[in-house]
Coordinates of C-alpha atoms and ligand atoms in Angstrom, one line a residue:
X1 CA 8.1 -31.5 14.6
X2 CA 5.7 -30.6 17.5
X3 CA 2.9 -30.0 15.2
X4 CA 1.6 -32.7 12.8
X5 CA -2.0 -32.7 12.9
X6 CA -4.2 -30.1 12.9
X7 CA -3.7 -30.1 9.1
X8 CA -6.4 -31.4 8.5
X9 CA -9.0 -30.9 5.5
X10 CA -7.6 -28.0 4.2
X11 CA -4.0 -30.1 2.7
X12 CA -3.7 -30.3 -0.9
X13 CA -1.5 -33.5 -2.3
X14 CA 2.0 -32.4 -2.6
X15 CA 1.8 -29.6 0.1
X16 CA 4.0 -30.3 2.9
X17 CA 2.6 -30.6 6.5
X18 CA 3.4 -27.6 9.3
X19 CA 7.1 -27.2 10.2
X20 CA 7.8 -25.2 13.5
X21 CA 10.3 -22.3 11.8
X22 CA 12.9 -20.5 14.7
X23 CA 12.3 -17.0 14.8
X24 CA 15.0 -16.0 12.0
X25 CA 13.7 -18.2 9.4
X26 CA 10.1 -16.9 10.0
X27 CA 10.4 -13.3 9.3
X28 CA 8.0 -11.6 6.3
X29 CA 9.5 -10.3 4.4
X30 CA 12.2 -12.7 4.2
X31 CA 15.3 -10.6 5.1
X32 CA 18.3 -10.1 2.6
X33 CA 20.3 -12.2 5.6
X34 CA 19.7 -13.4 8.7
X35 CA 22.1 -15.6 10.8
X36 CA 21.2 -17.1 14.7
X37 CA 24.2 -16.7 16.5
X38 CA 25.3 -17.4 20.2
X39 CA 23.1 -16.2 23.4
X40 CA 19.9 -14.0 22.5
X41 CA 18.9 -11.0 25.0
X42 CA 16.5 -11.8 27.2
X43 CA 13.8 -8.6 27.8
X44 CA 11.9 -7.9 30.7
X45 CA 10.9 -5.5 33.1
X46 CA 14.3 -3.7 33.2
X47 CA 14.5 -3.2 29.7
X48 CA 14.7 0.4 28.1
X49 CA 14.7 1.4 24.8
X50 CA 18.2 3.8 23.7
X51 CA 18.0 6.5 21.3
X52 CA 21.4 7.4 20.7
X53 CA 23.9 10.1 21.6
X54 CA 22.8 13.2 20.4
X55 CA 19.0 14.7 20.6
X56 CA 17.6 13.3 17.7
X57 CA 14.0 14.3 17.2
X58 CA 13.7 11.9 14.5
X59 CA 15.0 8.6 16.2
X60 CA 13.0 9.5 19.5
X61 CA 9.8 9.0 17.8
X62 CA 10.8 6.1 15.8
X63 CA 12.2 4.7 20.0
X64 CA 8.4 6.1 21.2
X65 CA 6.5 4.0 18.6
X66 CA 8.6 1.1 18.6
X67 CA 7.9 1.0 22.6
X68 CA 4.6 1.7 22.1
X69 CA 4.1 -1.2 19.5
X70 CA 6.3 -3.4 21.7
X71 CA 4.7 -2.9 25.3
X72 CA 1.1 -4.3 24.3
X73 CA 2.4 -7.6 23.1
X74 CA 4.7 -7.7 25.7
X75 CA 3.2 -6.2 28.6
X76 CA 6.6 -4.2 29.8
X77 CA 6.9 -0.8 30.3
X78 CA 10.0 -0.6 28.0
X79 CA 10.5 3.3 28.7
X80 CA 12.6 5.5 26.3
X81 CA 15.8 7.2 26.9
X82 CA 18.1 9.5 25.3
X83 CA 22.0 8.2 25.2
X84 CA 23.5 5.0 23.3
X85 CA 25.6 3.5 26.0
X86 CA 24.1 0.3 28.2
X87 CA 21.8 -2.9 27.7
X88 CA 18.2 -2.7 26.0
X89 CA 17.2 -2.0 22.6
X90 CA 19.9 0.7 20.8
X91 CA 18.8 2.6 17.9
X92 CA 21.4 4.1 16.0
X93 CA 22.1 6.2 13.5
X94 CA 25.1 5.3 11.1
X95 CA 25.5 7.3 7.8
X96 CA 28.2 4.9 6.7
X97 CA 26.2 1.3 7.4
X98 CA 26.8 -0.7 4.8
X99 CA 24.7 -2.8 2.6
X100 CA 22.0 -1.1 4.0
X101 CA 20.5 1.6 1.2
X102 CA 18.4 4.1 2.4
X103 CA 15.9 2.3 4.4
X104 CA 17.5 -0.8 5.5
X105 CA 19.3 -1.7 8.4
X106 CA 21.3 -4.0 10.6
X107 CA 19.7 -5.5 13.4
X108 CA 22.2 -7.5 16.3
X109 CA 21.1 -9.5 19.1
X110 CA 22.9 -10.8 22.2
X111 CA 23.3 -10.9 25.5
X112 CA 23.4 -7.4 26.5
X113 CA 20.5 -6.3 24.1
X114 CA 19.4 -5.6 20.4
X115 CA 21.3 -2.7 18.3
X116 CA 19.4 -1.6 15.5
X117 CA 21.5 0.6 12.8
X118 CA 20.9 2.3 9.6
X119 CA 21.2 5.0 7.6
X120 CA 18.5 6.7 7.9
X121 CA 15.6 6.8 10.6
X122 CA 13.2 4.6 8.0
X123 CA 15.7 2.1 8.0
X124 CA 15.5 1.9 12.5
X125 CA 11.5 2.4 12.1
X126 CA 11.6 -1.3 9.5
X127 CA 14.5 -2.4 11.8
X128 CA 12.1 -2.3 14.7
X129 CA 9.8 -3.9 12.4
X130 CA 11.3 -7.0 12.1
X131 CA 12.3 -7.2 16.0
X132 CA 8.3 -7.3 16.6
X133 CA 8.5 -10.5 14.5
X134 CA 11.1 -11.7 16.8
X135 CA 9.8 -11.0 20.3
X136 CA 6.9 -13.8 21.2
X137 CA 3.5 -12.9 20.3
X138 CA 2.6 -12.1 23.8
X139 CA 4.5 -11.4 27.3
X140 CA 8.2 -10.7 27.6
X141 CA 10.9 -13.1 26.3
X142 CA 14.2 -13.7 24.4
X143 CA 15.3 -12.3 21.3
X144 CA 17.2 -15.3 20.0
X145 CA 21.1 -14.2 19.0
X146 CA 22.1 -13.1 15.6
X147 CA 22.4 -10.6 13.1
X148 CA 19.9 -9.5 10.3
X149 CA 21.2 -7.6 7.4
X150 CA 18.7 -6.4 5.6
X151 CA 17.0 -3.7 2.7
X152 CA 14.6 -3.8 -0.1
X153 CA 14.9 -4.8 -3.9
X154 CA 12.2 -1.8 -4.9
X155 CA 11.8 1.5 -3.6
X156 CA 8.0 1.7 -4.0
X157 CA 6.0 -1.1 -2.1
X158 CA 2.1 0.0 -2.5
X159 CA -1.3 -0.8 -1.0
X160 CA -4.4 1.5 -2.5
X161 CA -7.7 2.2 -1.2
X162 CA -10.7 2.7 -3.0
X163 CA -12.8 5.0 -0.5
X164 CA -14.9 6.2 -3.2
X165 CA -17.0 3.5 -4.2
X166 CA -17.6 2.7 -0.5
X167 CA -16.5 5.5 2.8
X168 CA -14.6 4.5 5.1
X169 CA -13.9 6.3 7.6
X170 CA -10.1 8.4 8.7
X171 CA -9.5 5.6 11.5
X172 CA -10.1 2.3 9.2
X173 CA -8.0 3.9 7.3
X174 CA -5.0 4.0 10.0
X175 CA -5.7 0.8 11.3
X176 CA -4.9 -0.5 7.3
X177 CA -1.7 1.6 8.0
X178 CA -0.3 0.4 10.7
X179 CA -1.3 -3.1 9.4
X180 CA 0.8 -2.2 6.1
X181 CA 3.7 -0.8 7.9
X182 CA 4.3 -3.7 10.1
X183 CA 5.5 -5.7 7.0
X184 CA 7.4 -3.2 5.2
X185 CA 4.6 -1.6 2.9
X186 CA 6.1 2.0 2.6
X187 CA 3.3 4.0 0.4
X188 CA -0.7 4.2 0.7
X189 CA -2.5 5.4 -2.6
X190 CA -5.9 6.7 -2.0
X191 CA -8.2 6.3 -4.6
X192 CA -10.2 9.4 -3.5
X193 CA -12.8 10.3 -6.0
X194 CA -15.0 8.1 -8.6
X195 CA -18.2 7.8 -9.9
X196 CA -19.6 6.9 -7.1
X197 CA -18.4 9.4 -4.7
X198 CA -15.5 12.8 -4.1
X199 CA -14.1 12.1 -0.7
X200 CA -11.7 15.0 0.2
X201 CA -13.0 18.5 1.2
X202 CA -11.7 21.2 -1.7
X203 CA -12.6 24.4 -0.6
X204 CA -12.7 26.1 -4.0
X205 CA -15.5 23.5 -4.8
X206 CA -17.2 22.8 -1.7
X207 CA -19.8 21.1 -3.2
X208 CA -17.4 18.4 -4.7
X209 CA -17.9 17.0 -0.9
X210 CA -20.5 18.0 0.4
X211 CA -22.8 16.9 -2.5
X212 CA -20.5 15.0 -4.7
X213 CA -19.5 12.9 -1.4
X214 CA -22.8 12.1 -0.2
X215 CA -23.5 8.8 -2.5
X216 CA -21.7 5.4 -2.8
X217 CA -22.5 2.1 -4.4
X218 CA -25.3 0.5 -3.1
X219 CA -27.3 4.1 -2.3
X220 CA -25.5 4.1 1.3
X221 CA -24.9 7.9 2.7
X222 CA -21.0 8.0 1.9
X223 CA -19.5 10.8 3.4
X224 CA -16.1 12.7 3.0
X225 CA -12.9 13.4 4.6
X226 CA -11.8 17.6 5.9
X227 CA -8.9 18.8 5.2
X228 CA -7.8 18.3 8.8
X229 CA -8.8 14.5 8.8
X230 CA -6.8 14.2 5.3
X231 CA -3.5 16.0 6.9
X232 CA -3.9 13.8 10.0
X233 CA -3.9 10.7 8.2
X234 CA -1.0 11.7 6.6
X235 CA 0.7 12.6 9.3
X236 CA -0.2 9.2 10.8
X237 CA 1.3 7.6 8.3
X238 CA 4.1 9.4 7.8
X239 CA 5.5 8.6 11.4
X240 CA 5.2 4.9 10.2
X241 CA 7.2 5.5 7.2
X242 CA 4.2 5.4 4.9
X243 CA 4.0 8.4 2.1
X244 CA 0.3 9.2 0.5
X245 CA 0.0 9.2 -2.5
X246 CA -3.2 11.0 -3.8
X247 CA -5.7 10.2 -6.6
X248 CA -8.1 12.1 -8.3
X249 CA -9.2 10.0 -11.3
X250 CA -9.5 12.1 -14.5
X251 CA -10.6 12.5 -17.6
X252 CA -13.3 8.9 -16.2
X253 CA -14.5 8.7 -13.5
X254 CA -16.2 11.7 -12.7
X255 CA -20.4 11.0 -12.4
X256 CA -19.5 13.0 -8.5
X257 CA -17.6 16.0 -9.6
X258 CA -20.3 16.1 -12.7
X259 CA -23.4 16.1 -10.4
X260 CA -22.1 18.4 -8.7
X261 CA -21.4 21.2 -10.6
X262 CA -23.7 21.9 -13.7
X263 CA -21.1 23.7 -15.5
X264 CA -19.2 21.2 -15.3
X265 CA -20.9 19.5 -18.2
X266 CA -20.3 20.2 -21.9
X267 CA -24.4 20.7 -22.2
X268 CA -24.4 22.2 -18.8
X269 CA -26.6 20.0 -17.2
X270 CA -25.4 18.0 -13.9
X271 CA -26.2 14.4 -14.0
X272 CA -27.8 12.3 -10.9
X273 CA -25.2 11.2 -8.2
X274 CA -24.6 7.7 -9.5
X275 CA -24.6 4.3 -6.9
X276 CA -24.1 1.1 -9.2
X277 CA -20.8 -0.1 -10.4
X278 CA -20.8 0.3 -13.9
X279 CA -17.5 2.1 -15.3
X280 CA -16.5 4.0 -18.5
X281 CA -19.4 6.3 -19.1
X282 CA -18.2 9.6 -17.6
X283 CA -16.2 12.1 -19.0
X284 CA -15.1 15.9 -17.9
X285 CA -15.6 18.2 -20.6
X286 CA -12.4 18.6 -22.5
X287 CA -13.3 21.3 -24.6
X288 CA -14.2 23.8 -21.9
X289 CA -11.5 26.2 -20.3
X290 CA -13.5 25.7 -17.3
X291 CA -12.8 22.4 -17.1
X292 CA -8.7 23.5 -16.6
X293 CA -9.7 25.7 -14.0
X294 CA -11.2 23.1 -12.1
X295 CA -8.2 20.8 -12.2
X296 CA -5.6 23.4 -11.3
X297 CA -7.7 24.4 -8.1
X298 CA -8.2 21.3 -7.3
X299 CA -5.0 19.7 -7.7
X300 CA -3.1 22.9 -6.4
X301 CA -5.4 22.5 -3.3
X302 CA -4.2 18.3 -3.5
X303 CA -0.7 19.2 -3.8
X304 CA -0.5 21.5 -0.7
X305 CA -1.8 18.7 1.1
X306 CA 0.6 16.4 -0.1
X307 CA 4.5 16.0 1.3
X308 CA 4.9 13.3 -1.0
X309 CA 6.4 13.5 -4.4
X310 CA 3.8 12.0 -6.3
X311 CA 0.1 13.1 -7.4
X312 CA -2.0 10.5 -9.0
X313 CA -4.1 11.6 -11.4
X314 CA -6.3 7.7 -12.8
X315 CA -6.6 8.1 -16.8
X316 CA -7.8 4.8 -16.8
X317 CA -11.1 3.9 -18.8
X318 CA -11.8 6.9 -20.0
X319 CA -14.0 5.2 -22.4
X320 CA -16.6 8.0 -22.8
X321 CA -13.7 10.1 -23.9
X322 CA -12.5 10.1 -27.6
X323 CA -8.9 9.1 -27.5
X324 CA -7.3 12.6 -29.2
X325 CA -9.5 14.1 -26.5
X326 CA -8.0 12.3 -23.9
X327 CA -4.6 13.0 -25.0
X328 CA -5.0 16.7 -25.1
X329 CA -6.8 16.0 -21.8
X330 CA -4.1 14.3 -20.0
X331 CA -1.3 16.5 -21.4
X332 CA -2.9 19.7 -19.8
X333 CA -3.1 18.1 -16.6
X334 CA 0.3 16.7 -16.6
X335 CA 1.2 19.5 -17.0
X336 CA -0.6 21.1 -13.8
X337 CA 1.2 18.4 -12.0
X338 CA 4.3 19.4 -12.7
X339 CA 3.9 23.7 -12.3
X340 CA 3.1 22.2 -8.5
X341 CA 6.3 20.5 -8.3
X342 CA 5.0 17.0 -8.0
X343 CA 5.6 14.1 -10.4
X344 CA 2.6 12.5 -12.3
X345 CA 1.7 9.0 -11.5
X346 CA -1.3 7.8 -13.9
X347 CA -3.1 4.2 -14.8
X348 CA -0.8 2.2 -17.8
X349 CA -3.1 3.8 -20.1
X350 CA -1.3 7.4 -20.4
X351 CA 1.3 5.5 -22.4
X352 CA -1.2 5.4 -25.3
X353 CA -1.2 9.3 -24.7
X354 CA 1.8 11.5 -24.2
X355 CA 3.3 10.5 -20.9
X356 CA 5.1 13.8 -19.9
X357 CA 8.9 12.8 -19.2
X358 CA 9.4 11.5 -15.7
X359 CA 5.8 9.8 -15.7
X360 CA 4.9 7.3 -13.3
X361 CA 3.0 4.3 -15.2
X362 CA 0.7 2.1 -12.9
X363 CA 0.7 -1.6 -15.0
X364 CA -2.9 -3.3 -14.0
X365 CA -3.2 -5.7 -16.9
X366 CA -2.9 -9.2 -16.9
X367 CA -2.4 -12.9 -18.7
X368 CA -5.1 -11.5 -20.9
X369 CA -4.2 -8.2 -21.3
X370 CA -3.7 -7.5 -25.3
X371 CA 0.3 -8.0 -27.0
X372 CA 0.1 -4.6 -28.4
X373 CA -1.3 -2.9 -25.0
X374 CA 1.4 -4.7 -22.7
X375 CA 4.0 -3.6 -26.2
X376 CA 3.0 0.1 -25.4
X377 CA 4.2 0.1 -21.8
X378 CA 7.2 -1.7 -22.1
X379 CA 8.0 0.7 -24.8
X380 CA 6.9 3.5 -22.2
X381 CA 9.3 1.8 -20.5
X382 CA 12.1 2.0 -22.4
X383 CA 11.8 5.6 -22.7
X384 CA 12.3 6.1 -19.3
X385 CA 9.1 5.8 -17.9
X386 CA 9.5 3.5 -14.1
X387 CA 6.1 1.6 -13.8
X388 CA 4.9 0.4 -10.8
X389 CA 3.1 -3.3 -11.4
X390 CA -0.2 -3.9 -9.8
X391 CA -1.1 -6.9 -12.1
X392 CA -4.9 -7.7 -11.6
X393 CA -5.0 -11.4 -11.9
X394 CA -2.1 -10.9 -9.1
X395 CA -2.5 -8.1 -6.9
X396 CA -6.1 -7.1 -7.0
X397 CA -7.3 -7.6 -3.3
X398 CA -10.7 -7.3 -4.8
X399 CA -10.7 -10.7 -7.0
X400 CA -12.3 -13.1 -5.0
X401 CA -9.7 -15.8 -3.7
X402 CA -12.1 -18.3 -5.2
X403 CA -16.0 -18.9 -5.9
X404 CA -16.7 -19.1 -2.2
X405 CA -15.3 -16.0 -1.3
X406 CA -18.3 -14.1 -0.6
X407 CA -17.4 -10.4 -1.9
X408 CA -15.1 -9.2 -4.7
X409 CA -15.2 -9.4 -8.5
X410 CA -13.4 -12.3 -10.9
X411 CA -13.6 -10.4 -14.0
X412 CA -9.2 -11.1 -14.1
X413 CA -10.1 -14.6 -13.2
X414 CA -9.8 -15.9 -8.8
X415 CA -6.8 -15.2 -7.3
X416 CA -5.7 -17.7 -4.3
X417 CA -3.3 -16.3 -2.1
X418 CA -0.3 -18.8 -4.5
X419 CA -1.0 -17.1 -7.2
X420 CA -1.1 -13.7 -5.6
X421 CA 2.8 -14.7 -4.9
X422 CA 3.9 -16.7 -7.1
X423 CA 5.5 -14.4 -9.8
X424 CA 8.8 -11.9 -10.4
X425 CA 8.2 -8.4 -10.7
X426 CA 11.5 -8.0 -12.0
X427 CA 11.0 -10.3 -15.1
X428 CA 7.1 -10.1 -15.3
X429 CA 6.6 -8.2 -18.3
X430 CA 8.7 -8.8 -21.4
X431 CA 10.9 -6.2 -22.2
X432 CA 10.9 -4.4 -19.4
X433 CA 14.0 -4.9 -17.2
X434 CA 14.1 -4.6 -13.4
X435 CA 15.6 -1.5 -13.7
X436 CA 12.4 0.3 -15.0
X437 CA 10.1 -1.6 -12.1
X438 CA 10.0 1.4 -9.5
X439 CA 7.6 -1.6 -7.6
X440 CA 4.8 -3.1 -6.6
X441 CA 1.5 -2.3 -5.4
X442 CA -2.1 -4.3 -4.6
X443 CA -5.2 -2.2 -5.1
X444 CA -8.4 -2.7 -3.1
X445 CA -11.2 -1.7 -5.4
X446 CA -14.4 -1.4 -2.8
X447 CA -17.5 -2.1 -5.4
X448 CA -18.4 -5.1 -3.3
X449 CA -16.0 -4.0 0.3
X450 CA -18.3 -1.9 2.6
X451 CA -17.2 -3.3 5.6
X452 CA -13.9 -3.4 7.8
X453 CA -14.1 -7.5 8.0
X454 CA -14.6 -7.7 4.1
X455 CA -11.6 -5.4 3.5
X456 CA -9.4 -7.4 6.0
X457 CA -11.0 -10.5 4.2
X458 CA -9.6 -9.5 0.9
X459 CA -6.3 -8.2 1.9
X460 CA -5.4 -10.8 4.6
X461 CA -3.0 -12.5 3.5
X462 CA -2.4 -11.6 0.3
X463 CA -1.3 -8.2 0.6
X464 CA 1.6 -9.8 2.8
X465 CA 2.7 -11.5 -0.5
X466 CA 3.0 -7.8 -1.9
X467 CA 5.2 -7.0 1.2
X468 CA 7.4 -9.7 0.2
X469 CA 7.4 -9.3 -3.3
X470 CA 7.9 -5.6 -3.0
X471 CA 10.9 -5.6 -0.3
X472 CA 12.9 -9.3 -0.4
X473 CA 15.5 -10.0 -2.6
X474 CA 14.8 -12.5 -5.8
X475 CA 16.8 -15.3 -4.5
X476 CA 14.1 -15.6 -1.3
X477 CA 11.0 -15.4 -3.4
X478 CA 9.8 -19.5 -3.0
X479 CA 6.1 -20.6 -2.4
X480 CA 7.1 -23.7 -0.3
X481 CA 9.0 -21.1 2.3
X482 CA 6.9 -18.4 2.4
X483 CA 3.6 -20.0 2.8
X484 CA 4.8 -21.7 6.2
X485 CA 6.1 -18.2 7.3
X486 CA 2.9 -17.3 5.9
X487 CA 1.1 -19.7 8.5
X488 CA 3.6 -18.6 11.4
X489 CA 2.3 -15.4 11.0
X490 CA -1.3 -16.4 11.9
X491 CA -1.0 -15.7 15.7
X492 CA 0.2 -12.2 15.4
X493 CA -2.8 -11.5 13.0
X494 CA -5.0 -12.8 15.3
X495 CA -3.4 -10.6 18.2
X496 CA -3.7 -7.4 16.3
X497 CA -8.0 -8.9 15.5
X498 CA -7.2 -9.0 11.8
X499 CA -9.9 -11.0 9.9
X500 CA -7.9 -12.7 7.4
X501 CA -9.0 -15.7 5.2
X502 CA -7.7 -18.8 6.6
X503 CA -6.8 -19.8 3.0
X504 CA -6.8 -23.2 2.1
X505 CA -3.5 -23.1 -0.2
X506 CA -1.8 -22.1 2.7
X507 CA -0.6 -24.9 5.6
X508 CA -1.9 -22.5 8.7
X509 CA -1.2 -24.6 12.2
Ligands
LIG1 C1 -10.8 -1.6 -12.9 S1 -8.1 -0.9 -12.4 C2 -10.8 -0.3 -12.5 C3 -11.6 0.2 -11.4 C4 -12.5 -0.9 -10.9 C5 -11.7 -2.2 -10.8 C6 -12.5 -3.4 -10.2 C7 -8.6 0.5 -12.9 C8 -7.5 1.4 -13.1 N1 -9.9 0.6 -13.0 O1 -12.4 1.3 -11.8 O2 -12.9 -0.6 -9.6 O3 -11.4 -2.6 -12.1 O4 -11.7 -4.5 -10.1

């Protein structure tokens, strides 16, 4: 191949040196099928983008940001037009496209142009996803020929946010987003309220914000989101395909919504704001009516914010709360949930509770994790409950990589970006069948993330193992391939100013 140096002191024994990959066999997330075939279609200056026959307002925004993401790289003016007929990139809209699902697609390339298809306008928004990863890195070029065929093993491919234990700010937030969206991810949980800070504006509690949000680990100012800024960013992220889900951590995880309102507290006191990173030792007041007052407000207030299906409402750690408490606890607000329409999502430990029918169970154990807890959600399970599988010694972003890494934690052990990959959701924990795994999702806790390069740090590259882990089908799922796609995907990381760790498990070029 062109490339064999450069390896250099980074190659482990039994790794295989750099291999140049054409542009079908590089995609992430490996596609279901892709096949190079005959002449590719050359883009230039002429090119337009085609939004099909009739006025869709749908599949004209999904043809505006596909030209928007395609003309920096590129450098073309690539305008958009109404009307399916003629060269350029087609998007269409084909309610009988086969093998496809809900939000796959067909992508074919040749000489006259790229047709994207698919059911739905998701399906064209990831379709124009993976003809980014076909177009060179920078300037025009050719889109080699072939077809792509092409939709994902689980429904629910995750990235969370912490913005609680650190702020960050509406626009970092975006910026992860359209970062996410690029490979596939299709939902964002925001981890919005914890000890350390309450991030989103409720206007029956003002002071949830506005005092509750002014703390964060480390005794910075924090800060909050409005309302607005909330609905923006999920507007934002909604045009990329990207549904929010919402968390406000309860019956744990409370120290900011307890300093902030004396009655709050079973002895009626409010507590300081708290700034270190100690967990388990907060608890809303379960025996006060008050207390049920002040989740229905608040998650009636969440819910109107929220298009999405799914509120989030933590239950994990609740250590400071006795565990009949905590059932009665979590069975009342389950059951606020669903008078608003939404379904509850919750940490894996609601299935030691009552998890109302239809629960949403979030897995984070790992290797470690006791028989008899990982026993209680595969029973959970069983009884109908989908789980999505955000295994810590897998998919927390905020495990160190390894003792260098400079922030995160290692309590679930180091986590190089192999490991982070190397594993099956669909057969990961025993007795749970593929079936009950709704997906996959990598959490960034941010006790030790306060800035934009440490966040980038952390996720890049791992959380484009989640991508493929959430979206590609079994059969593709091989260390040896997708660390060299992994490396091929370096330049376009770079182009986009994404500080990612240069991992040394990985054979960059
Ligand atoms: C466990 S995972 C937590 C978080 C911490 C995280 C740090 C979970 C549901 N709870 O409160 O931030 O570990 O890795």
């Amino acid at each position: 191949t062109a490339c064999t140096s450069a390896h250099g002191d980074d190659a482990r024994p039994g790794d295989d040196p750099p291999v140049a990959l054409a542009p079908f066999e590089r995609l992430l997330p490996a596609p279901v099928s892709a096949h190079a075939e005959g002449p590719g279609y050359s883009f230039g200056a002429g090119t337009v983008i085609r939004t099909g026959r009739g006025p869709d307002e749908e599949v004209r925004r999904v043809g505006e940001l596909l030209a928007e993401q395609l003309r920096g790289p590129s450098g073309l003016p690539l305008p958009v037009v109404d009307g399916a007929q003629g060269d350029g990139i087609r998007l269409r809209i084909d309610e009988g496209a086969q093998g496809v699902g809900e939000e796959g697609y067909r992508l074919e390339s040749g000489p006259t142009g790229v047709t994207l298809t698919a059911r739905t306008p998701a399906g064209l928004f990831h379709a124009g996803q993976t003809l980014r990863q076909l177009v060179p890195v920078a300037g025009p070029g050719t889109v080699p020929g072939g077809t792509v065929t092409d939709r994902p093993r689980f429904a629910y491919r995750g990235a969370m946010v912490d913005i609680a234990r650190h702020h960050f700010s509406v626009d970092q937030v975006k910026r992860y987003v359209d970062q996410l969206a690029q490979y596939k991810v299709n939902t964002l949980h925001l981890h919005l309220t914890d000890d350390q800070g309450w991030r989103l504006a409720i206007d029956s509690w003002p002071r949830l914000a506005e005092y509750g949000g002014g703390s964060e680990v480390g005794g910075g100012p924090g800060g909050h989101w409005t309302k607005d800024e909330y609905r923006e960013l999920v507007a934002y992220a909604g045009q990329r395909y990207v549904d929010v889900v919402p968390e406000i951590d309860m019956p744990g995880h409370v120290n900011a919504a307890l300093a902030s309102y004396a009655e709050l507290n079973c002895d009626g006191k409010a507590p300081e704001r708290y700034t270190g990173v100690k967990v388990g030792f907060s608890s809303l007041c379960v025996s006060k009516e008050r207390t049920y007052e002040f989740i229905d407000e608040v998650l009636g207030e969440l819910a109107e914010l929220t298009p999405g299906r799914y509120l989030h409402i933590g239950g994990d750690e609740a250590h400071a709360t006795p565990a009949a408490d905590y059932a009665a606890f979590m069975d009342r607000a389950q059951a606020v949930v669903g008078r608003y329409g939404k379904t509850v999502v919750a940490w894996h430990q609601l299935a030691a509770a009552r998890p109302v029918r239809g629960a949403v169970l979030q897995y984070w154990g790992h290797d470690k994790t006791a028989a008899a807890d990982k026993a209680a959600v595969a029973a959970a399970a069983k009884a109908g409950h989908p789980l999505i599988l955000s295994p810590a010694d897998r998919l927390y972003l905020d495990m160190k990589y390894d003792p260098a890494t400079k922030p995160g934690l290692a309590w679930a052990g180091y986590v190089p970006v192999r490991r982070a990959y190397s594993w099956n959701p669909g057969a990961y924990l025993a007795g749970v069948p593929e079936s009950a795994v709704l997906g996959v999702e990598a959490p960034l806790w941010t006790e030790t993330v306060a800035t934009r390069g440490d966040w980038e740090l952390m996720a890049f590259p791992r959380v484009l193992g989640l991508a493929e882990l959430g979206w590609s089908p079994a059969a593709a799922l091989d260390w040896t391939s997708y660390s060299r796609r992994l490396a091929a995907q370096a330049p376009r990381l770079e182009a986009q100013g994404i500080a990612f760790f240069r991992a040394p498990d990985v054979p960059w070029q």
